PDB file of C-alpha atoms in Angstrom:
ATOM      1  CA  MET A   1       0.000   0.000   0.000  1.00 44.00           C
ATOM      2  CA  ALA A   2       1.496   3.342  -1.071  1.00 46.00           C
ATOM      3  CA  LYS A   3       2.156   5.903   1.596  1.00 46.00           C
ATOM      4  CA  GLN A   4      -0.099   8.953   1.327  1.00 49.00           C
ATOM      5  CA  HIS A   5       1.513  12.365   1.779  1.00 49.00           C
ATOM      6  CA  TYR A   6      -0.287  14.991   3.814  1.00 52.00           C
ATOM      7  CA  LYS A   7      -1.377  17.948   1.688  1.00 64.00           C
ATOM      8  CA  LEU A   8      -1.959  21.412   3.055  1.00 65.00           C
ATOM      9  CA  THR A   9      -5.463  22.835   2.765  1.00 77.00           C
ATOM     10  CA  LYS A  10      -5.913  26.180   1.014  1.00 80.00           C
ATOM     11  CA  LEU A  11      -6.364  27.887   4.387  1.00 85.00           C
ATOM     12  CA  GLU A  12      -3.205  26.295   5.813  1.00 80.00           C
ATOM     13  CA  LEU A  13      -1.254  27.247   2.692  1.00 83.00           C
ATOM     14  CA  LEU A  14      -2.524  30.836   2.895  1.00 90.00           C
ATOM     15  CA  LEU A  15      -1.622  31.022   6.587  1.00 89.00           C
ATOM     16  CA  ARG A  16       1.879  29.702   5.859  1.00 89.00           C
ATOM     17  CA  ILE A  17       2.410  32.311   3.131  1.00 91.00           C
ATOM     18  CA  VAL A  18       1.175  35.097   5.427  1.00 93.00           C
ATOM     19  CA  LEU A  19       3.451  34.014   8.294  1.00 92.00           C
ATOM     20  CA  LEU A  20       6.451  33.673   5.966  1.00 93.00           C
ATOM     21  CA  THR A  21       5.765  37.133   4.538  1.00 95.00           C
ATOM     22  CA  VAL A  22       5.294  38.789   7.920  1.00 95.00           C
ATOM     23  CA  GLY A  23       8.307  36.999   9.396  1.00 94.00           C
ATOM     24  CA  ALA A  24      10.664  37.872   6.539  1.00 94.00           C
ATOM     25  CA  GLY A  25       9.284  41.415   6.522  1.00 96.00           C
ATOM     26  CA  LEU A  26      10.026  41.839  10.228  1.00 96.00           C
ATOM     27  CA  VAL A  27      13.580  40.609   9.670  1.00 95.00           C
ATOM     28  CA  SER A  28      13.969  43.255   6.954  1.00 96.00           C
ATOM     29  CA  VAL A  29      12.756  45.936   9.368  1.00 96.00           C
ATOM     30  CA  ALA A  30      15.110  44.753  12.100  1.00 95.00           C
ATOM     31  CA  LEU A  31      18.086  44.809   9.735  1.00 95.00           C
ATOM     32  CA  GLU A  32      17.545  48.075   7.871  1.00 94.00           C
ATOM     33  CA  ILE A  33      15.786  50.183  10.520  1.00 95.00           C
ATOM     34  CA  PHE A  34      17.745  49.131  13.611  1.00 96.00           C
ATOM     35  CA  LEU A  35      20.835  46.959  13.134  1.00 94.00           C
ATOM     36  CA  VAL A  36      22.629  47.774   9.863  1.00 93.00           C
ATOM     37  CA  PRO A  37      22.568  51.607  10.278  1.00 94.00           C
ATOM     38  CA  ASN A  38      24.234  51.099  13.670  1.00 94.00           C
ATOM     39  CA  ASN A  39      26.883  48.717  12.294  1.00 93.00           C
ATOM     40  CA  ILE A  40      25.342  45.818  14.233  1.00 92.00           C
ATOM     41  CA  ILE A  41      25.314  42.441  12.498  1.00 90.00           C
ATOM     42  CA  ASP A  42      23.504  39.147  12.947  1.00 87.00           C
ATOM     43  CA  GLY A  43      25.054  35.697  12.813  1.00 85.00           C
ATOM     44  CA  GLY A  44      25.149  33.263   9.907  1.00 86.00           C
ATOM     45  CA  ILE A  45      24.728  34.136   6.244  1.00 89.00           C
ATOM     46  CA  VAL A  46      22.914  37.349   7.201  1.00 90.00           C
ATOM     47  CA  GLY A  47      25.967  38.520   9.142  1.00 91.00           C
ATOM     48  CA  ILE A  48      28.310  37.679   6.257  1.00 92.00           C
ATOM     49  CA  SER A  49      25.986  39.533   3.866  1.00 93.00           C
ATOM     50  CA  ILE A  50      26.015  42.654   6.064  1.00 93.00           C
ATOM     51  CA  ILE A  51      29.822  42.671   6.205  1.00 93.00           C
ATOM     52  CA  VAL A  52      30.251  42.146   2.445  1.00 94.00           C
ATOM     53  CA  ALA A  53      27.595  44.771   1.638  1.00 93.00           C
ATOM     54  CA  HIS A  54      29.454  47.239   3.861  1.00 92.00           C
ATOM     55  CA  LEU A  55      32.813  46.511   2.228  1.00 92.00           C
ATOM     56  CA  THR A  56      31.477  46.675  -1.359  1.00 93.00           C
ATOM     57  CA  SER A  57      28.767  49.346  -0.905  1.00 91.00           C
ATOM     58  CA  LEU A  58      26.378  47.105  -2.843  1.00 92.00           C
ATOM     59  CA  PRO A  59      22.764  46.410  -1.730  1.00 92.00           C
ATOM     60  CA  LEU A  60      22.400  44.054   1.232  1.00 92.00           C
ATOM     61  CA  GLY A  61      19.451  42.303  -0.396  1.00 92.00           C
ATOM     62  CA  LEU A  62      21.644  41.155  -3.281  1.00 93.00           C
ATOM     63  CA  PHE A  63      24.021  39.253  -1.000  1.00 93.00           C
ATOM     64  CA  LEU A  64      21.224  37.884   1.184  1.00 93.00           C
ATOM     65  CA  PHE A  65      19.819  36.184  -1.905  1.00 92.00           C
ATOM     66  CA  LEU A  66      23.076  35.132  -3.589  1.00 92.00           C
ATOM     67  CA  PHE A  67      24.740  33.719  -0.455  1.00 91.00           C
ATOM     68  CA  ASN A  68      21.660  31.711   0.512  1.00 89.00           C
ATOM     69  CA  LEU A  69      21.097  30.306  -2.987  1.00 88.00           C
ATOM     70  CA  PRO A  70      23.618  27.414  -2.766  1.00 86.00           C
ATOM     71  CA  PHE A  71      22.140  26.295   0.536  1.00 81.00           C
ATOM     72  CA  LEU A  72      18.643  26.280  -0.939  1.00 81.00           C
ATOM     73  CA  VAL A  73      19.835  23.673  -3.441  1.00 81.00           C
ATOM     74  CA  ILE A  74      21.430  21.649  -0.633  1.00 77.00           C
ATOM     75  CA  GLY A  75      18.307  22.033   1.491  1.00 71.00           C
ATOM     76  CA  TYR A  76      16.143  20.773  -1.355  1.00 73.00           C
ATOM     77  CA  LYS A  77      18.230  17.609  -1.618  1.00 70.00           C
ATOM     78  CA  GLN A  78      18.811  17.014   2.084  1.00 66.00           C
ATOM     79  CA  ILE A  79      15.624  18.232   3.791  1.00 64.00           C
ATOM     80  CA  GLY A  80      12.888  18.369   1.184  1.00 68.00           C
ATOM     81  CA  LYS A  81      10.914  20.334  -1.365  1.00 76.00           C
ATOM     82  CA  THR A  82       8.565  22.060   1.078  1.00 78.00           C
ATOM     83  CA  PHE A  83      11.440  23.380   3.176  1.00 79.00           C
ATOM     84  CA  ALA A  84      13.318  24.619   0.098  1.00 81.00           C
ATOM     85  CA  ILE A  85      10.294  26.410  -1.369  1.00 86.00           C
ATOM     86  CA  SER A  86       9.367  28.016   1.966  1.00 86.00           C
ATOM     87  CA  THR A  87      12.963  29.119   2.490  1.00 86.00           C
ATOM     88  CA  LEU A  88      13.276  30.482  -1.049  1.00 89.00           C
ATOM     89  CA  TYR A  89      10.100  32.527  -0.612  1.00 92.00           C
ATOM     90  CA  GLY A  90      11.251  33.861   2.772  1.00 92.00           C
ATOM     91  CA  VAL A  91      14.713  34.789   1.443  1.00 92.00           C
ATOM     92  CA  VAL A  92      13.193  36.579  -1.577  1.00 94.00           C
ATOM     93  CA  VAL A  93      10.833  38.592   0.648  1.00 95.00           C
ATOM     94  CA  MET A  94      13.703  39.441   3.015  1.00 95.00           C
ATOM     95  CA  SER A  95      15.971  40.496   0.144  1.00 94.00           C
ATOM     96  CA  ILE A  96      13.307  42.701  -1.445  1.00 95.00           C
ATOM     97  CA  GLY A  97      12.328  44.101   1.958  1.00 95.00           C
ATOM     98  CA  THR A  98      15.851  45.184   2.847  1.00 95.00           C
ATOM     99  CA  THR A  99      16.266  46.801  -0.592  1.00 94.00           C
ATOM    100  CA  LEU A 100      13.031  48.796  -0.242  1.00 94.00           C
ATOM    101  CA  LEU A 101      13.780  49.838   3.343  1.00 93.00           C
ATOM    102  CA  HIS A 102      17.416  50.796   2.743  1.00 91.00           C
ATOM    103  CA  PRO A 103      16.633  54.483   1.979  1.00 91.00           C
ATOM    104  CA  VAL A 104      14.511  54.759   5.158  1.00 91.00           C
ATOM    105  CA  GLN A 105      16.223  56.480   8.076  1.00 90.00           C
ATOM    106  CA  ALA A 106      16.903  54.421  11.208  1.00 90.00           C
ATOM    107  CA  LEU A 107      14.493  54.910  14.094  1.00 90.00           C
ATOM    108  CA  THR A 108      17.314  55.133  16.617  1.00 91.00           C
ATOM    109  CA  TYR A 109      21.073  55.412  16.781  1.00 92.00           C
ATOM    110  CA  SER A 110      21.188  54.586  20.469  1.00 91.00           C
ATOM    111  CA  PRO A 111      23.765  51.854  21.211  1.00 88.00           C
ATOM    112  CA  PHE A 112      21.289  50.469  23.771  1.00 90.00           C
ATOM    113  CA  LEU A 113      17.956  50.712  21.936  1.00 94.00           C
ATOM    114  CA  ALA A 114      19.195  49.527  18.519  1.00 94.00           C
ATOM    115  CA  PRO A 115      20.401  46.036  19.569  1.00 95.00           C
ATOM    116  CA  VAL A 116      17.477  45.550  21.970  1.00 95.00           C
ATOM    117  CA  PHE A 117      14.631  46.448  19.607  1.00 96.00           C
ATOM    118  CA  GLY A 118      16.478  45.100  16.583  1.00 95.00           C
ATOM    119  CA  GLY A 119      17.081  41.798  18.377  1.00 94.00           C
ATOM    120  CA  VAL A 120      13.456  41.485  19.499  1.00 95.00           C
ATOM    121  CA  ILE A 121      12.010  42.200  16.039  1.00 96.00           C
ATOM    122  CA  LEU A 122      14.597  39.952  14.401  1.00 94.00           C
ATOM    123  CA  GLY A 123      13.776  37.099  16.803  1.00 91.00           C
ATOM    124  CA  ILE A 124      10.033  37.364  16.191  1.00 93.00           C
ATOM    125  CA  GLY A 125      10.554  37.422  12.421  1.00 93.00           C
ATOM    126  CA  VAL A 126      12.902  34.434  12.338  1.00 89.00           C
ATOM    127  CA  GLY A 127      10.642  32.527  14.740  1.00 88.00           C
ATOM    128  CA  LEU A 128       7.601  33.040  12.498  1.00 90.00           C
ATOM    129  CA  VAL A 129       9.533  31.829   9.453  1.00 89.00           C
ATOM    130  CA  ILE A 130      10.749  28.711  11.282  1.00 83.00           C
ATOM    131  CA  ARG A 131       7.203  27.981  12.517  1.00 82.00           C
ATOM    132  CA  SER A 132       6.095  28.168   8.892  1.00 83.00           C
ATOM    133  CA  GLY A 133       8.548  25.457   7.873  1.00 79.00           C
ATOM    134  CA  GLY A 134      11.245  27.656   6.343  1.00 81.00           C
ATOM    135  CA  SER A 135      14.538  29.331   7.164  1.00 82.00           C
ATOM    136  CA  LEU A 136      16.258  32.607   6.324  1.00 84.00           C
ATOM    137  CA  ASP A 137      19.800  31.414   6.795  1.00 81.00           C
ATOM    138  CA  GLY A 138      21.866  28.580   5.332  1.00 77.00           C
ATOM    139  CA  THR A 139      23.867  28.087   8.527  1.00 76.00           C
ATOM    140  CA  GLU A 140      21.455  25.469   9.856  1.00 69.00           C
ATOM    141  CA  ILE A 141      21.780  23.451   6.648  1.00 70.00           C
ATOM    142  CA  ILE A 142      25.576  23.536   6.949  1.00 72.00           C
ATOM    143  CA  ALA A 143      25.283  22.391  10.555  1.00 70.00           C
ATOM    144  CA  ILE A 144      22.998  19.479   9.622  1.00 64.00           C
ATOM    145  CA  LEU A 145      25.563  18.274   7.080  1.00 67.00           C
ATOM    146  CA  PHE A 146      28.533  18.716   9.436  1.00 70.00           C
ATOM    147  CA  THR A 147      26.846  17.036  12.390  1.00 64.00           C
ATOM    148  CA  LYS A 148      26.708  13.767  10.420  1.00 64.00           C
ATOM    149  CA  LYS A 149      30.512  13.707  10.212  1.00 71.00           C
ATOM    150  CA  THR A 150      31.487  15.305  13.526  1.00 72.00           C
ATOM    151  CA  PRO A 151      30.680  14.651  17.199  1.00 73.00           C
ATOM    152  CA  PHE A 152      29.149  18.119  17.551  1.00 69.00           C
ATOM    153  CA  SER A 153      25.427  18.877  17.612  1.00 63.00           C
ATOM    154  CA  VAL A 154      23.653  21.201  15.191  1.00 59.00           C
ATOM    155  CA  GLY A 155      23.328  23.848  17.917  1.00 61.00           C
ATOM    156  CA  GLU A 156      27.039  23.715  18.782  1.00 69.00           C
ATOM    157  CA  ILE A 157      28.105  24.075  15.156  1.00 74.00           C
ATOM    158  CA  VAL A 158      25.726  26.996  14.587  1.00 74.00           C
ATOM    159  CA  MET A 159      26.961  28.705  17.773  1.00 78.00           C
ATOM    160  CA  PHE A 160      30.633  28.335  16.778  1.00 81.00           C
ATOM    161  CA  PHE A 161      29.964  29.585  13.250  1.00 83.00           C
ATOM    162  CA  ASN A 162      27.993  32.588  14.511  1.00 84.00           C
ATOM    163  CA  LEU A 163      30.535  33.556  17.162  1.00 85.00           C
ATOM    164  CA  PHE A 164      33.227  33.609  14.481  1.00 86.00           C
ATOM    165  CA  ILE A 165      31.075  35.867  12.262  1.00 88.00           C
ATOM    166  CA  LEU A 166      30.057  38.176  15.126  1.00 87.00           C
ATOM    167  CA  ALA A 167      33.702  38.537  16.159  1.00 87.00           C
ATOM    168  CA  SER A 168      34.494  39.608  12.586  1.00 87.00           C
ATOM    169  CA  ALA A 169      32.416  42.734  13.189  1.00 87.00           C
ATOM    170  CA  GLY A 170      35.200  43.897  15.499  1.00 88.00           C
ATOM    171  CA  PHE A 171      37.675  44.016  12.594  1.00 91.00           C
ATOM    172  CA  VAL A 172      35.267  45.422   9.992  1.00 90.00           C
ATOM    173  CA  PHE A 173      33.423  47.984  12.140  1.00 90.00           C
ATOM    174  CA  SER A 174      34.626  48.306  15.743  1.00 90.00           C
ATOM    175  CA  TRP A 175      34.846  46.187  18.852  1.00 91.00           C
ATOM    176  CA  ASP A 176      31.918  48.123  20.265  1.00 92.00           C
ATOM    177  CA  SER A 177      29.905  46.982  17.245  1.00 91.00           C
ATOM    178  CA  ALA A 178      30.979  43.387  17.858  1.00 91.00           C
ATOM    179  CA  MET A 179      29.782  43.544  21.469  1.00 93.00           C
ATOM    180  CA  TYR A 180      26.491  45.203  20.509  1.00 93.00           C
ATOM    181  CA  SER A 181      26.068  42.498  17.859  1.00 92.00           C
ATOM    182  CA  LEU A 182      26.467  39.812  20.535  1.00 92.00           C
ATOM    183  CA  ILE A 183      23.754  41.521  22.597  1.00 93.00           C
ATOM    184  CA  ALA A 184      21.377  41.670  19.613  1.00 92.00           C
ATOM    185  CA  TYR A 185      22.139  38.041  18.715  1.00 89.00           C
ATOM    186  CA  TYR A 186      21.460  36.835  22.273  1.00 90.00           C
ATOM    187  CA  ILE A 187      18.176  38.741  22.476  1.00 92.00           C
ATOM    188  CA  ALA A 188      17.076  37.428  19.072  1.00 90.00           C
ATOM    189  CA  PHE A 189      18.027  33.870  20.113  1.00 85.00           C
ATOM    190  CA  LYS A 190      15.816  34.082  23.216  1.00 86.00           C
ATOM    191  CA  VAL A 191      12.919  35.716  21.374  1.00 89.00           C
ATOM    192  CA  ILE A 192      13.019  32.982  18.711  1.00 83.00           C
ATOM    193  CA  ASP A 193      12.445  30.429  21.498  1.00 78.00           C
ATOM    194  CA  VAL A 194       9.456  32.379  22.837  1.00 78.00           C
ATOM    195  CA  THR A 195       8.028  32.752  19.325  1.00 81.00           C
ATOM    196  CA  LEU A 196       8.414  29.035  18.623  1.00 73.00           C
ATOM    197  CA  GLU A 197       7.226  27.730  21.990  1.00 69.00           C
ATOM    198  CA  GLY A 198       4.942  30.568  23.064  1.00 65.00           C
ATOM    199  CA  ILE A 199       4.819  32.178  26.488  1.00 56.00           C
ATOM    200  CA  ASP A 200       2.443  29.390  27.451  1.00 57.00           C
ATOM    201  CA  GLN A 201       5.060  26.703  26.754  1.00 68.00           C
ATOM    202  CA  SER A 202       4.155  23.067  27.386  1.00 78.00           C
ATOM    203  CA  LYS A 203       6.010  21.035  29.991  1.00 84.00           C
ATOM    204  CA  SER A 204       6.104  17.342  30.792  1.00 89.00           C
ATOM    205  CA  VAL A 205       5.923  16.287  34.437  1.00 92.00           C
ATOM    206  CA  TRP A 206       7.092  12.983  35.940  1.00 93.00           C
ATOM    207  CA  ILE A 207       6.277  12.255  39.584  1.00 93.00           C
ATOM    208  CA  ILE A 208       7.229   9.238  41.701  1.00 92.00           C
ATOM    209  CA  SER A 209       5.584   9.189  45.095  1.00 89.00           C
ATOM    210  CA  LYS A 210       4.073   6.879  47.666  1.00 88.00           C
ATOM    211  CA  GLU A 211       1.070   9.228  47.566  1.00 89.00           C
ATOM    212  CA  SER A 212       0.658   8.915  43.801  1.00 90.00           C
ATOM    213  CA  LYS A 213      -3.124   8.386  43.911  1.00 90.00           C
ATOM    214  CA  GLU A 214      -3.721  11.492  46.046  1.00 92.00           C
ATOM    215  CA  ILE A 215      -1.386  13.592  43.898  1.00 92.00           C
ATOM    216  CA  GLY A 216      -3.010  12.362  40.679  1.00 91.00           C
ATOM    217  CA  ASP A 217      -6.487  13.162  41.991  1.00 91.00           C
ATOM    218  CA  ALA A 218      -5.347  16.638  43.098  1.00 90.00           C
ATOM    219  CA  ILE A 219      -3.829  17.394  39.690  1.00 90.00           C
ATOM    220  CA  MET A 220      -7.068  16.429  37.963  1.00 89.00           C
ATOM    221  CA  SER A 221      -9.346  18.327  40.351  1.00 87.00           C
ATOM    222  CA  ARG A 222      -7.253  21.425  41.101  1.00 84.00           C
ATOM    223  CA  LEU A 223      -5.401  21.865  37.806  1.00 82.00           C
ATOM    224  CA  GLY A 224      -7.929  20.264  35.516  1.00 83.00           C
ATOM    225  CA  ARG A 225      -5.219  18.221  33.804  1.00 86.00           C
ATOM    226  CA  GLY A 226      -5.421  14.564  32.896  1.00 87.00           C
ATOM    227  CA  VAL A 227      -2.793  12.213  34.304  1.00 91.00           C
ATOM    228  CA  THR A 228      -1.445   8.842  33.212  1.00 88.00           C
ATOM    229  CA  TYR A 229      -0.201   6.233  35.686  1.00 90.00           C
ATOM    230  CA  LEU A 230       2.811   4.258  34.555  1.00 89.00           C
ATOM    231  CA  HIS A 231       4.193   1.247  36.401  1.00 86.00           C
ATOM    232  CA  GLY A 232       7.942   1.156  36.975  1.00 80.00           C
ATOM    233  CA  GLU A 233      10.469  -0.820  38.969  1.00 76.00           C
ATOM    234  CA  GLY A 234      13.198   0.655  41.148  1.00 73.00           C
ATOM    235  CA  ALA A 235      16.631  -0.516  39.975  1.00 70.00           C
ATOM    236  CA  PHE A 236      18.109  -0.332  43.463  1.00 73.00           C
ATOM    237  CA  SER A 237      15.193  -1.545  45.600  1.00 71.00           C
ATOM    238  CA  GLY A 238      13.570  -3.816  43.038  1.00 70.00           C
ATOM    239  CA  GLY A 239      10.155  -2.634  44.243  1.00 74.00           C
ATOM    240  CA  THR A 240       7.320  -1.570  41.962  1.00 80.00           C
ATOM    241  CA  LYS A 241       6.528   2.133  41.750  1.00 83.00           C
ATOM    242  CA  ARG A 242       3.637   4.061  40.289  1.00 87.00           C
ATOM    243  CA  VAL A 243       4.808   6.941  38.089  1.00 91.00           C
ATOM    244  CA  ILE A 244       2.552   9.893  37.311  1.00 92.00           C
ATOM    245  CA  PHE A 245       2.920  11.500  33.896  1.00 93.00           C
ATOM    246  CA  CYS A 246       1.096  14.616  32.753  1.00 91.00           C
ATOM    247  CA  VAL A 247       1.512  17.666  30.515  1.00 89.00           C
ATOM    248  CA  ILE A 248       1.004  21.196  31.828  1.00 85.00           C
ATOM    249  CA  THR A 249       1.828  24.730  30.716  1.00 77.00           C
ATOM    250  CA  ARG A 250       4.615  26.945  32.045  1.00 73.00           C
ATOM    251  CA  LEU A 251       1.996  29.035  33.884  1.00 69.00           C
ATOM    252  CA  GLU A 252       0.820  25.962  35.792  1.00 80.00           C
ATOM    253  CA  GLU A 253       4.279  24.783  36.877  1.00 83.00           C
ATOM    254  CA  ALA A 254       4.344  26.648  40.216  1.00 81.00           C
ATOM    255  CA  LYS A 255       0.904  25.368  41.188  1.00 84.00           C
ATOM    256  CA  MET A 256       1.874  21.828  40.200  1.00 87.00           C
ATOM    257  CA  LYS A 257       4.958  21.928  42.448  1.00 89.00           C
ATOM    258  CA  SER A 258       2.943  23.267  45.376  1.00 86.00           C
ATOM    259  CA  ILE A 259       0.427  20.405  45.024  1.00 89.00           C
ATOM    260  CA  VAL A 260       3.199  17.789  45.036  1.00 91.00           C
ATOM    261  CA  MET A 261       5.084  19.347  47.957  1.00 90.00           C
ATOM    262  CA  GLU A 262       1.868  19.700  49.951  1.00 89.00           C
ATOM    263  CA  LEU A 263       0.915  16.018  49.591  1.00 91.00           C
ATOM    264  CA  ASP A 264       4.406  14.458  49.619  1.00 91.00           C
ATOM    265  CA  PRO A 265       7.476  16.661  50.295  1.00 90.00           C
ATOM    266  CA  THR A 266       9.757  13.670  49.597  1.00 90.00           C
ATOM    267  CA  ALA A 267       8.300  12.948  46.134  1.00 91.00           C
ATOM    268  CA  PHE A 268      10.556  12.745  43.085  1.00 91.00           C
ATOM    269  CA  LEU A 269       9.515  15.451  40.612  1.00 92.00           C
ATOM    270  CA  ALA A 270      10.990  16.060  37.154  1.00 91.00           C
ATOM    271  CA  VAL A 271       9.795  18.829  34.825  1.00 90.00           C
ATOM    272  CA  GLY A 272      10.954  19.182  31.225  1.00 85.00           C
ATOM    273  CA  ASN A 273      10.182  21.371  28.226  1.00 78.00           C
ATOM    274  CA  ILE A 274       8.153  19.977  25.336  1.00 75.00           C
ATOM    275  CA  HIS A 275       8.533  21.358  21.831  1.00 65.00           C
ATOM    276  CA  ASP A 276       5.049  20.414  20.678  1.00 64.00           C
ATOM    277  CA  VAL A 277       1.920  18.659  21.917  1.00 66.00           C
ATOM    278  CA  LYS A 278      -0.721  17.106  19.672  1.00 65.00           C
ATOM    279  CA  GLY A 279      -3.636  14.797  20.205  1.00 60.00           C
ATOM    280  CA  GLY A 280      -5.441  13.731  23.349  1.00 59.00           C
ATOM    281  CA  ARG A 281      -7.381  16.269  25.375  1.00 57.00           C
ATOM    282  CA  PHE A 282      -4.487  18.604  26.158  1.00 57.00           C
ATOM    283  CA  LYS A 283      -5.361  22.225  25.554  1.00 58.00           C
ATOM    284  CA  LYS A 284      -3.293  25.276  26.414  1.00 54.00           C
ATOM    285  CA  ARG A 285      -5.057  27.749  28.623  1.00 49.00           C
ATOM    286  CA  ALA A 286      -4.271  30.256  31.323  1.00 42.00           C
ATOM    287  CA  ILE A 287      -4.854  29.625  35.014  1.00 40.00           C
ATOM    288  CA  HIS A 288      -7.785  31.484  36.497  1.00 39.00           C
TER     289      HIS A 288
END
């Protein structure tokens, strides 16, 4: 039986295009209205493009497109058609956006405000593009290829590559610019996480307690969350243990811990971040 591929509905396709457009547009605003006029660069291919555009006095949008083009071909072969098309569209919008916004005067030349607001807007834009299944930078594709042949993770390779590029700003512009670039990059990195996960981020909770039934009942009644009981065996004691598993939001974490500590202060409690949750009856909501 042939495997059926999931096809996007017209509404989902429209939403993806809108998010890609808005995300790439925000990146253009961050670059041309906040970062580039203040000699602040981003990491990856974007950072290289800013440096080369400064040295050659040619449009930034030209290099954003040309430098990403080889990685689009690699991405098509290594990751897939959907990723390549989404990335190509995002890069084109970003390139055109930076070209159109280049004549616009920067909103601020403050060494504090430029990296902060530029980093926030950049992070939101990149996060929206990633959520839409695309990318605006070929660095991640390089990292995916390198991680297959090296002991380093994708994140470690990207971090090393970006630190090298950000340090280059010290030689091209000034060391102040390099340090401001690090600030903008860090802020953007954190904002990307918030954009991807949301403020109401999901968390997995594992609880081992002799009062597992009472804790499970309290979670269901006081938090309104479903729980699953798993049966485990202690490696040291050899005894059977009941393990509680449930999924909550970041806003419910404090209340969850107070419930566990109230019913069993000696309970084992582990809380971890979850990238995505689908299926079941889990629904994100705020605590009232």
